[in-house]
Short mmCIF file of C-alpha atoms in Angstrom, two decimals:
data_model
loop_
_atom_site.label_atom_id
_atom_site.label_comp_id
_atom_site.label_asym_id
_atom_site.label_seq_id
_atom_site.Cartn_x
_atom_site.Cartn_y
_atom_site.Cartn_z
CA MET A 15 -27.44 6.18 -27.73
CA PRO A 16 -25.15 5.96 -30.80
CA THR A 17 -23.57 9.44 -30.24
CA HIS A 18 -22.03 8.20 -26.97
CA ASP A 19 -20.65 4.96 -28.45
CA ASN A 20 -19.12 6.78 -31.52
CA SER A 21 -17.65 9.61 -29.75
CA TYR A 22 -16.20 7.20 -26.94
CA LYS A 23 -14.81 5.07 -29.73
CA LEU A 24 -13.13 8.08 -31.18
CA LEU A 25 -11.81 9.29 -27.93
CA PHE A 26 -10.62 5.88 -26.78
CA SER A 27 -8.78 5.24 -30.11
CA HIS A 28 -5.89 7.17 -28.82
CA ALA A 29 -3.28 5.57 -26.62
CA GLU A 30 -3.21 8.58 -24.31
CA MET A 31 -6.83 8.03 -23.16
CA ILE A 32 -6.07 4.26 -22.67
CA ARG A 33 -2.95 5.25 -20.51
CA ASP A 34 -4.85 7.72 -18.51
CA LEU A 35 -7.86 5.22 -18.06
CA LEU A 36 -5.50 2.67 -16.58
CA LEU A 37 -3.38 4.90 -14.47
CA GLY A 38 -6.33 6.89 -13.06
CA PHE A 39 -8.93 4.37 -12.64
CA VAL A 40 -7.45 0.87 -12.33
CA LYS A 41 -6.10 0.84 -8.76
CA GLU A 42 -4.11 -2.30 -8.93
CA GLU A 43 -0.27 -2.98 -8.77
CA TRP A 44 0.08 -4.63 -12.08
CA VAL A 45 -0.77 -1.38 -13.89
CA ARG A 46 2.60 0.11 -12.83
CA GLU A 47 4.37 -2.69 -14.80
CA LEU A 48 2.80 -1.79 -18.11
CA ASP A 49 4.98 -0.32 -20.84
CA PHE A 50 2.52 2.37 -22.16
CA ASN A 51 4.84 3.02 -25.20
CA THR A 52 3.76 -0.43 -26.43
CA LEU A 53 0.04 0.33 -26.45
CA GLU A 54 -1.43 -1.24 -29.72
CA LYS A 55 -4.99 -1.00 -30.93
CA VAL A 56 -6.26 -4.53 -31.99
CA SER A 57 -8.95 -5.56 -34.34
CA SER A 58 -12.28 -5.88 -32.43
CA SER A 59 -14.33 -7.54 -35.27
CA TYR A 60 -14.58 -11.34 -35.13
CA VAL A 61 -16.40 -13.94 -37.14
CA SER A 62 -17.48 -16.79 -34.82
CA ASP A 63 -17.26 -20.32 -35.66
CA ASP A 64 -20.76 -20.34 -36.93
CA ILE A 65 -19.89 -17.56 -39.19
CA ARG A 66 -21.75 -14.62 -37.30
CA ASP A 67 -19.97 -11.33 -37.13
CA ARG A 68 -19.48 -9.80 -33.68
CA HIS A 69 -18.16 -6.47 -32.89
CA ASP A 70 -16.97 -5.15 -29.63
CA ASP A 71 -16.08 -1.61 -29.06
CA ILE A 72 -12.31 -1.24 -28.77
CA ILE A 73 -9.49 -3.69 -27.84
CA TRP A 74 -5.92 -2.71 -26.92
CA ARG A 75 -2.97 -4.64 -25.95
CA VAL A 76 0.15 -3.45 -24.07
CA LYS A 77 3.49 -5.05 -22.89
CA TRP A 78 3.38 -6.23 -19.26
CA GLY A 79 6.59 -6.36 -17.42
CA LYS A 80 9.81 -7.49 -19.23
CA SER A 81 8.20 -10.16 -21.29
CA TRP A 82 6.00 -9.88 -24.38
CA LEU A 83 3.00 -11.24 -22.54
CA TYR A 84 0.08 -8.95 -23.43
CA VAL A 85 -2.64 -7.75 -21.22
CA TYR A 86 -5.56 -7.27 -23.54
CA LEU A 87 -8.03 -4.46 -22.55
CA LEU A 88 -11.41 -5.00 -23.89
CA LEU A 89 -13.47 -1.74 -23.64
CA GLU A 90 -17.26 -1.57 -23.88
CA PHE A 91 -19.15 1.57 -23.97
CA GLN A 92 -22.63 1.70 -22.49
CA SER A 93 -25.13 4.38 -22.09
CA THR A 94 -27.96 2.01 -20.95
CA ILE A 95 -27.85 -0.65 -18.18
CA ASP A 96 -27.65 -4.20 -19.62
CA ARG A 97 -28.47 -6.81 -16.97
CA TYR A 98 -26.86 -9.47 -19.13
CA MET A 99 -23.63 -7.47 -19.85
CA PRO A 100 -21.46 -10.30 -18.19
CA VAL A 101 -22.72 -12.75 -20.84
CA ARG A 102 -21.84 -10.21 -23.60
CA ILE A 103 -18.27 -9.69 -22.25
CA MET A 104 -17.91 -13.45 -21.81
CA THR A 105 -18.89 -13.87 -25.52
CA TYR A 106 -16.48 -11.08 -26.53
CA LEU A 107 -13.69 -12.75 -24.47
CA GLY A 108 -14.34 -16.18 -26.03
CA LEU A 109 -14.19 -14.68 -29.51
CA LEU A 110 -10.97 -12.78 -28.78
CA TYR A 111 -9.35 -15.98 -27.48
CA GLN A 112 -10.62 -17.89 -30.50
CA ASP A 113 -8.98 -15.33 -32.84
CA LEU A 114 -5.80 -15.41 -30.87
CA ILE A 115 -5.61 -19.13 -31.21
CA ARG A 116 -6.37 -19.11 -34.82
CA ALA A 117 -3.65 -16.43 -35.46
CA ALA A 118 -1.12 -18.37 -33.21
CA GLN A 119 -0.72 -15.25 -31.03
CA LEU A 120 -0.21 -17.32 -27.73
CA GLY A 121 2.62 -17.15 -25.30
CA THR A 122 5.59 -19.54 -25.81
CA ASP A 123 3.89 -22.01 -23.51
CA GLY A 124 0.69 -21.85 -25.50
CA LYS A 125 -1.22 -20.03 -22.79
CA LEU A 126 -3.76 -17.25 -23.58
CA PRO A 127 -3.04 -13.74 -22.43
CA PRO A 128 -4.84 -12.02 -19.34
CA VAL A 129 -7.67 -9.87 -20.49
CA LEU A 130 -9.08 -6.74 -18.47
CA PRO A 131 -12.72 -6.27 -19.58
CA VAL A 132 -13.90 -2.64 -18.92
CA VAL A 133 -17.37 -1.28 -19.27
CA LEU A 134 -17.50 2.49 -19.34
CA TYR A 135 -21.01 3.50 -18.42
CA ASN A 136 -22.46 6.96 -18.59
CA GLY A 137 -26.20 6.47 -18.21
CA LYS A 138 -28.29 8.57 -15.92
CA PRO A 139 -29.42 5.92 -13.30
CA ARG A 140 -26.44 4.33 -11.32
CA TRP A 141 -25.43 0.82 -12.50
CA ARG A 142 -27.27 -1.84 -10.45
CA ALA A 143 -26.94 -4.82 -12.76
CA PRO A 144 -24.56 -7.78 -12.11
CA VAL A 145 -20.79 -7.38 -13.18
CA GLU A 146 -20.14 -11.19 -12.47
CA ILE A 147 -21.50 -13.91 -14.83
CA SER A 148 -21.97 -16.41 -11.82
CA ASP A 149 -24.59 -13.84 -10.25
CA LEU A 150 -26.67 -14.44 -13.41
CA ILE A 151 -26.53 -18.33 -13.15
CA GLU A 152 -28.82 -20.25 -10.72
CA GLN A 153 -27.07 -21.70 -7.82
CA VAL A 154 -27.05 -25.40 -7.21
CA SER A 155 -25.24 -27.71 -5.10
CA GLY A 156 -24.19 -31.40 -5.14
CA GLY A 157 -21.10 -30.75 -7.16
CA LEU A 158 -22.59 -28.95 -10.02
CA GLU A 159 -21.52 -25.61 -8.59
CA HIS A 160 -17.90 -26.25 -9.52
CA TYR A 161 -18.79 -25.97 -13.18
CA ARG A 162 -20.41 -22.59 -12.90
CA PRO A 163 -18.40 -20.20 -14.91
CA ARG A 164 -16.71 -17.02 -13.24
CA LEU A 165 -15.96 -13.98 -15.01
CA SER A 166 -16.38 -10.35 -14.07
CA PHE A 167 -15.61 -7.06 -15.74
CA LEU A 168 -14.36 -3.68 -14.30
CA LEU A 169 -17.37 -1.29 -14.37
CA LEU A 170 -16.50 2.40 -14.44
CA ASP A 171 -19.81 4.17 -13.77
CA GLU A 172 -18.95 7.77 -14.75
CA GLY A 173 -21.83 9.16 -12.59
CA CYS A 174 -20.46 7.81 -9.38
CA TYR A 175 -17.37 9.93 -9.58
CA GLN A 176 -17.38 13.35 -7.73
CA GLU A 177 -15.40 16.40 -8.93
CA GLU A 178 -13.18 16.04 -5.91
CA ASP A 179 -12.30 12.39 -6.80
CA LEU A 180 -11.38 13.42 -10.38
CA LYS A 181 -9.60 16.66 -9.88
CA PRO A 182 -6.33 15.14 -8.35
CA LEU A 183 -6.04 12.62 -11.28
CA LYS A 184 -5.13 15.47 -13.79
CA ASN A 185 -5.81 13.28 -16.75
CA LEU A 186 -7.90 13.14 -19.93
CA VAL A 187 -10.21 10.51 -18.88
CA ALA A 188 -10.81 12.21 -15.40
CA ALA A 189 -11.60 15.45 -17.50
CA LEU A 190 -13.99 13.63 -19.76
CA PHE A 191 -15.75 12.00 -16.52
CA GLY A 192 -15.77 15.45 -14.90
CA TRP A 193 -17.30 17.15 -18.00
CA LYS A 194 -20.03 14.35 -18.41
CA THR A 195 -20.89 14.80 -14.60
CA LYS A 196 -21.35 18.53 -14.97
CA GLN A 197 -23.58 17.86 -18.09
CA ALA A 198 -25.95 15.61 -15.93
#
């Protein structure tokens, strides 16, 4: 549904929404080390090596700790369930890394920055599709399993949040999720 994507792109083009998303919905220690004053929107249009345009929804970066190591937040907005979303996220992540390598935007040791892939889903049925790429790949043994890729994304299924979960957060993203829940 284009209106979902377009309105979400507009809303999440504001640093305050990204800050509230991370502080309210990513319950991990490293989030407290982020300098939200450094939030910066990054281009999300890439041309792959075979010259095909790819567009993800929104990418942000933010200073993490005392160094200028960036945590890239790759946001994908979904109103329908996509069983192969992990493949799409892996593609976007690869294109982001290719772009960072081409632009020489790597750490002093030449390493790539961490990425937090987030899928915001607001469809009616609850999300039941895989969030890990390895769940989509046939399992084999005999040593081949060591080469099976691993990549997962953070799924925020708006319909799973109850009003009592959102109310104490007192932030913009919680208000959006609460409003969307009341509309359902």
